[in-house]
Amino acid sequence: GENVEQHPSTLSVQEGDSAVIKCTYSDSASNYFPWYKQELGKGPQLIIDIRSNVGEKKDQRIAVTLNKTAKHFSLHITETQPEDSAVYFCAASDDGANNLFFGTGTRLTVIP
Amino acid sequence: KAGVTQTPRYLIKTRGQQVTLSCSPISGHRSVSWYQQTPGQGLQFLFEYFSETQRNKGNFPGRFSGRQFSNSRSEMNVSTLELGDSALYLCASSLADSYTDTQYFGPGTRLTVL
């Protein structure tokens, strides 16, 4: 089955700086890569996703890049704000099933 | 549009009991997936239901089962509870127009097994 690795496990940045979280996956059949943000006591919230026919996608301060050859994808958050503090999960899925394989999460802390 | 709702939000049970959790998907969404979240194992896929049929299943024992009703609402059942079943159980819904549809998560049900 698919195996998704995520790094780093914790990340602290100063407000206004950028944050980068990286994930690798093992199954070349995977073609859908969402990123979720989870705040304390809440379920994961989708923040951005990318499909294998696209190399990069942006949404305001958030961007995701995908390198299918190297089987890795990354989340970039620019101009970080204290409200960006949360746990971020990457995930991967293939066309065979509507199930997500998640990374182990990155706890992001933005220091005011 | 209302989001995914899950009931109850918190549940305390004892070993050996069984439990049923409920999930109401976003209106119009036909697929419901269930996930277990624990500090040790992270987020793991349990199963997915589409049009009242289990379409995919993760690697969990048969004590974990589910079903989906004609209105797309879904229930998950865990029988003969074990201490290790303590977790946050999340459901996610999607349109399921294709297999890789965006999934939207509910707030989860926190199950504690004593």
mmCIF file of C-alpha atoms in Angstrom:
data_model
loop_
_atom_site.group_PDB
_atom_site.id
_atom_site.type_symbol
_atom_site.label_atom_id
_atom_site.label_comp_id
_atom_site.label_asym_id
_atom_site.label_seq_id
_atom_site.Cartn_x
_atom_site.Cartn_y
_atom_site.Cartn_z
ATOM 1 C CA GLY A 1 0.000 0.000 0.000
ATOM 2 C CA GLU A 2 0.884 3.670 -0.103
ATOM 3 C CA ASN A 3 3.355 5.075 2.447
ATOM 4 C CA VAL A 4 3.501 8.832 3.026
ATOM 5 C CA GLU A 5 6.363 10.389 4.975
ATOM 6 C CA GLN A 6 6.190 13.960 6.260
ATOM 7 C CA HIS A 7 8.893 16.281 7.569
ATOM 8 C CA PRO A 8 9.501 18.074 9.825
ATOM 9 C CA SER A 9 7.349 16.880 12.714
ATOM 10 C CA THR A 10 7.540 20.299 14.374
ATOM 11 C CA LEU A 11 8.267 23.709 12.906
ATOM 12 C CA SER A 12 8.528 27.093 14.603
ATOM 13 C CA VAL A 13 8.715 30.295 12.586
ATOM 14 C CA GLN A 14 8.536 33.998 13.321
ATOM 15 C CA GLU A 15 5.414 35.806 12.217
ATOM 16 C CA GLY A 16 5.864 37.015 8.665
ATOM 17 C CA ASP A 17 8.383 34.331 7.743
ATOM 18 C CA SER A 18 7.692 31.436 5.373
ATOM 19 C CA ALA A 19 7.074 27.817 6.343
ATOM 20 C CA VAL A 20 7.756 24.768 4.204
ATOM 21 C CA ILE A 21 6.539 21.231 4.892
ATOM 22 C CA LYS A 22 7.651 18.309 2.741
ATOM 23 C CA CYS A 23 6.117 14.919 1.996
ATOM 24 C CA THR A 24 7.191 11.904 -0.002
ATOM 25 C CA TYR A 25 5.027 9.039 -1.201
ATOM 26 C CA SER A 26 5.800 5.543 -2.404
ATOM 27 C CA ASP A 27 3.023 4.540 -4.818
ATOM 28 C CA SER A 28 3.534 5.886 -8.323
ATOM 29 C CA ALA A 29 -0.194 5.360 -8.959
ATOM 30 C CA SER A 30 -1.074 8.141 -6.499
ATOM 31 C CA ASN A 31 -2.390 11.173 -8.322
ATOM 32 C CA TYR A 32 -4.221 13.292 -5.766
ATOM 33 C CA PHE A 33 -2.431 15.160 -2.980
ATOM 34 C CA PRO A 34 -4.425 17.228 -0.480
ATOM 35 C CA TRP A 35 -3.179 19.196 2.509
ATOM 36 C CA TYR A 36 -5.220 19.518 5.670
ATOM 37 C CA LYS A 37 -4.965 21.821 8.678
ATOM 38 C CA GLN A 38 -6.176 20.538 12.014
ATOM 39 C CA GLU A 39 -6.747 22.799 14.989
ATOM 40 C CA LEU A 40 -7.224 21.557 18.518
ATOM 41 C CA GLY A 41 -10.575 19.872 18.992
ATOM 42 C CA LYS A 42 -11.514 20.059 15.342
ATOM 43 C CA GLY A 43 -11.489 17.811 12.323
ATOM 44 C CA PRO A 44 -8.989 18.291 9.491
ATOM 45 C CA GLN A 45 -9.814 21.190 7.190
ATOM 46 C CA LEU A 46 -8.765 21.084 3.539
ATOM 47 C CA ILE A 47 -6.511 24.027 2.712
ATOM 48 C CA ILE A 48 -5.264 23.141 -0.763
ATOM 49 C CA ASP A 49 -4.961 20.133 -3.039
ATOM 50 C CA ILE A 50 -3.159 19.239 -6.235
ATOM 51 C CA ARG A 51 -3.602 16.582 -8.862
ATOM 52 C CA SER A 52 -0.830 14.864 -10.756
ATOM 53 C CA ASN A 53 -1.361 16.758 -13.988
ATOM 54 C CA VAL A 54 -0.369 20.018 -12.277
ATOM 55 C CA GLY A 55 3.107 20.912 -10.936
ATOM 56 C CA GLU A 56 2.174 23.852 -8.740
ATOM 57 C CA LYS A 57 -0.948 25.443 -7.346
ATOM 58 C CA LYS A 58 -1.380 28.674 -5.388
ATOM 59 C CA ASP A 59 -4.117 30.115 -3.240
ATOM 60 C CA GLN A 60 -3.196 33.462 -1.720
ATOM 61 C CA ARG A 61 -0.471 32.769 0.883
ATOM 62 C CA ILE A 62 -0.519 29.021 0.355
ATOM 63 C CA ALA A 63 1.128 27.055 -2.442
ATOM 64 C CA VAL A 64 1.745 23.383 -3.132
ATOM 65 C CA THR A 65 4.344 21.933 -5.486
ATOM 66 C CA LEU A 66 4.455 18.409 -6.854
ATOM 67 C CA ASN A 67 7.344 16.471 -8.353
ATOM 68 C CA LYS A 68 5.980 13.189 -9.666
ATOM 69 C CA THR A 69 9.359 11.927 -10.814
ATOM 70 C CA ALA A 70 10.825 12.277 -7.343
ATOM 71 C CA LYS A 71 7.503 11.375 -5.675
ATOM 72 C CA HIS A 72 7.453 14.349 -3.377
ATOM 73 C CA PHE A 73 5.216 17.326 -2.768
ATOM 74 C CA SER A 74 5.537 20.362 -0.532
ATOM 75 C CA LEU A 75 3.385 22.943 1.192
ATOM 76 C CA HIS A 76 4.574 26.550 1.272
ATOM 77 C CA ILE A 77 2.988 29.157 3.527
ATOM 78 C CA THR A 78 4.219 32.719 3.088
ATOM 79 C CA GLU A 79 3.778 35.686 5.427
ATOM 80 C CA THR A 80 2.811 33.400 8.285
ATOM 81 C CA GLN A 81 0.369 34.627 10.912
ATOM 82 C CA PRO A 82 -0.325 33.364 14.456
ATOM 83 C CA GLU A 83 -3.611 31.872 13.256
ATOM 84 C CA ASP A 84 -1.626 29.582 10.936
ATOM 85 C CA SER A 85 -0.478 27.711 14.065
ATOM 86 C CA ALA A 86 -1.936 24.190 13.833
ATOM 87 C CA VAL A 87 -1.057 20.648 12.799
ATOM 88 C CA TYR A 88 -0.740 20.170 9.050
ATOM 89 C CA PHE A 89 -1.200 16.824 7.312
ATOM 90 C CA CYS A 90 -0.312 15.838 3.790
ATOM 91 C CA ALA A 91 -2.087 12.932 2.128
ATOM 92 C CA ALA A 92 -2.033 10.907 -1.064
ATOM 93 C CA SER A 93 -4.614 8.907 -2.928
ATOM 94 C CA ASP A 94 -4.774 6.993 -6.183
ATOM 95 C CA ASP A 95 -7.502 6.549 -8.713
ATOM 96 C CA GLY A 96 -8.314 3.101 -7.403
ATOM 97 C CA ALA A 97 -10.085 4.182 -4.246
ATOM 98 C CA ASN A 98 -11.492 7.213 -2.497
ATOM 99 C CA ASN A 99 -9.290 6.748 0.564
ATOM 100 C CA LEU A 100 -6.472 8.944 1.770
ATOM 101 C CA PHE A 101 -3.090 7.875 3.112
ATOM 102 C CA PHE A 102 -1.893 10.508 5.553
ATOM 103 C CA GLY A 103 1.504 11.694 6.641
ATOM 104 C CA THR A 104 2.295 11.861 10.342
ATOM 105 C CA GLY A 105 1.655 15.592 10.649
ATOM 106 C CA THR A 106 3.673 18.762 11.246
ATOM 107 C CA ARG A 107 2.960 20.955 14.241
ATOM 108 C CA LEU A 108 3.494 24.518 13.045
ATOM 109 C CA THR A 109 3.929 27.272 15.603
ATOM 110 C CA VAL A 110 4.011 30.885 14.446
ATOM 111 C CA ILE A 111 5.644 33.098 17.036
ATOM 112 C CA PRO A 112 4.205 36.637 17.193
ATOM 113 C CA LYS B 1 -24.240 24.765 3.097
ATOM 114 C CA ALA B 2 -23.934 22.861 6.356
ATOM 115 C CA GLY B 3 -20.756 20.888 6.886
ATOM 116 C CA VAL B 4 -20.276 17.273 7.897
ATOM 117 C CA THR B 5 -21.849 16.558 11.269
ATOM 118 C CA GLN B 6 -20.989 13.751 13.643
ATOM 119 C CA THR B 7 -22.794 12.551 16.735
ATOM 120 C CA PRO B 8 -22.100 12.129 19.508
ATOM 121 C CA ARG B 9 -19.033 14.322 19.935
ATOM 122 C CA TYR B 10 -17.792 12.477 23.004
ATOM 123 C CA LEU B 11 -18.372 8.952 24.211
ATOM 124 C CA ILE B 12 -17.078 6.888 27.122
ATOM 125 C CA LYS B 13 -17.455 3.120 27.060
ATOM 126 C CA THR B 14 -15.960 0.154 28.879
ATOM 127 C CA ARG B 15 -14.104 -2.779 27.419
ATOM 128 C CA GLY B 16 -16.334 -5.390 25.821
ATOM 129 C CA GLN B 17 -19.149 -2.985 25.023
ATOM 130 C CA GLN B 18 -20.144 -1.931 21.535
ATOM 131 C CA VAL B 19 -20.639 1.553 20.150
ATOM 132 C CA THR B 20 -22.356 3.184 17.186
ATOM 133 C CA LEU B 21 -21.228 6.508 15.749
ATOM 134 C CA SER B 22 -23.202 8.580 13.279
ATOM 135 C CA CYS B 23 -22.194 10.828 10.397
ATOM 136 C CA SER B 24 -24.312 13.131 8.233
ATOM 137 C CA PRO B 25 -22.524 14.194 5.050
ATOM 138 C CA ILE B 26 -22.692 17.522 3.262
ATOM 139 C CA SER B 27 -25.923 17.785 1.304
ATOM 140 C CA GLY B 28 -25.478 16.222 -2.122
ATOM 141 C CA HIS B 29 -22.403 14.219 -1.174
ATOM 142 C CA ARG B 30 -22.812 10.523 -1.819
ATOM 143 C CA SER B 31 -19.577 9.125 -0.420
ATOM 144 C CA VAL B 32 -18.741 8.804 3.269
ATOM 145 C CA SER B 33 -15.343 7.644 4.488
ATOM 146 C CA TRP B 34 -14.347 6.870 8.063
ATOM 147 C CA TYR B 35 -10.925 7.390 9.620
ATOM 148 C CA GLN B 36 -9.401 6.633 12.998
ATOM 149 C CA GLN B 37 -6.971 9.135 14.507
ATOM 150 C CA THR B 38 -4.652 8.190 17.367
ATOM 151 C CA PRO B 39 -1.402 9.744 18.624
ATOM 152 C CA GLY B 40 0.506 6.550 17.872
ATOM 153 C CA GLN B 41 -0.871 5.522 14.489
ATOM 154 C CA GLY B 42 -1.990 8.870 13.120
ATOM 155 C CA LEU B 43 -4.866 9.059 10.661
ATOM 156 C CA GLN B 44 -5.868 5.690 9.248
ATOM 157 C CA PHE B 45 -8.575 4.838 6.733
ATOM 158 C CA LEU B 46 -11.294 2.497 7.976
ATOM 159 C CA PHE B 47 -13.767 2.203 5.096
ATOM 160 C CA GLU B 48 -15.743 4.107 2.489
ATOM 161 C CA TYR B 49 -19.415 3.850 1.613
ATOM 162 C CA PHE B 50 -21.046 4.970 -1.600
ATOM 163 C CA SER B 51 -24.673 4.417 -2.530
ATOM 164 C CA GLU B 52 -25.209 2.200 0.535
ATOM 165 C CA THR B 53 -22.354 -0.120 -0.468
ATOM 166 C CA GLN B 54 -18.938 -0.488 1.074
ATOM 167 C CA ARG B 55 -16.628 0.455 -1.754
ATOM 168 C CA ASN B 56 -13.267 0.229 -0.022
ATOM 169 C CA LYS B 57 -11.900 -1.044 3.257
ATOM 170 C CA GLY B 58 -8.756 -0.377 5.240
ATOM 171 C CA ASN B 59 -6.767 -2.777 7.354
ATOM 172 C CA PHE B 60 -8.914 -3.006 10.488
ATOM 173 C CA PRO B 61 -10.409 -6.077 12.191
ATOM 174 C CA GLY B 62 -13.960 -7.192 11.541
ATOM 175 C CA ARG B 63 -15.072 -5.634 14.852
ATOM 176 C CA PHE B 64 -15.211 -2.391 12.900
ATOM 177 C CA SER B 65 -18.179 -2.200 10.563
ATOM 178 C CA GLY B 66 -20.351 0.403 8.984
ATOM 179 C CA ARG B 67 -23.334 1.075 6.852
ATOM 180 C CA GLN B 68 -24.868 3.811 4.766
ATOM 181 C CA PHE B 69 -28.497 4.718 4.412
ATOM 182 C CA SER B 70 -30.408 5.864 1.344
ATOM 183 C CA ASN B 71 -30.045 9.514 2.434
ATOM 184 C CA SER B 72 -26.226 9.022 2.499
ATOM 185 C CA ARG B 73 -26.029 9.233 6.288
ATOM 186 C CA SER B 74 -23.605 6.671 7.646
ATOM 187 C CA GLU B 75 -23.047 4.820 10.877
ATOM 188 C CA MET B 76 -19.963 3.098 12.161
ATOM 189 C CA ASN B 77 -20.080 0.298 14.719
ATOM 190 C CA VAL B 78 -17.323 -1.103 16.863
ATOM 191 C CA SER B 79 -18.088 -4.298 18.758
ATOM 192 C CA THR B 80 -16.256 -5.819 21.723
ATOM 193 C CA LEU B 81 -14.384 -2.611 22.486
ATOM 194 C CA GLU B 82 -10.712 -2.767 23.438
ATOM 195 C CA LEU B 83 -8.628 -0.140 25.225
ATOM 196 C CA GLY B 84 -6.752 0.459 21.974
ATOM 197 C CA ASP B 85 -9.946 1.574 20.260
ATOM 198 C CA SER B 86 -9.766 4.863 22.146
ATOM 199 C CA ALA B 87 -9.390 7.421 19.394
ATOM 200 C CA LEU B 88 -10.911 10.288 17.486
ATOM 201 C CA TYR B 89 -13.175 8.858 14.791
ATOM 202 C CA LEU B 90 -13.567 11.121 11.807
ATOM 203 C CA CYS B 91 -15.874 10.878 8.883
ATOM 204 C CA ALA B 92 -15.414 12.668 5.603
ATOM 205 C CA SER B 93 -17.823 13.181 2.748
ATOM 206 C CA SER B 94 -17.267 13.815 -0.925
ATOM 207 C CA LEU B 95 -19.287 14.135 -4.104
ATOM 208 C CA ALA B 96 -17.617 10.992 -5.430
ATOM 209 C CA ASP B 97 -18.043 12.083 -9.041
ATOM 210 C CA SER B 98 -14.641 10.486 -9.415
ATOM 211 C CA TYR B 99 -12.589 8.320 -7.128
ATOM 212 C CA THR B 100 -10.254 11.095 -6.108
ATOM 213 C CA ASP B 101 -12.833 13.584 -4.995
ATOM 214 C CA THR B 102 -12.066 16.184 -2.370
ATOM 215 C CA GLN B 103 -13.007 14.950 1.072
ATOM 216 C CA TYR B 104 -14.444 17.235 3.744
ATOM 217 C CA PHE B 105 -14.110 16.160 7.354
ATOM 218 C CA GLY B 106 -16.461 16.448 10.281
ATOM 219 C CA PRO B 107 -15.366 17.413 13.814
ATOM 220 C CA GLY B 108 -15.040 13.796 14.922
ATOM 221 C CA THR B 109 -16.300 11.663 17.768
ATOM 222 C CA ARG B 110 -13.872 11.260 20.655
ATOM 223 C CA LEU B 111 -14.239 7.680 21.959
ATOM 224 C CA THR B 112 -12.670 6.724 25.276
ATOM 225 C CA VAL B 113 -12.616 3.064 26.281
ATOM 226 C CA LEU B 114 -12.064 2.361 29.979
#
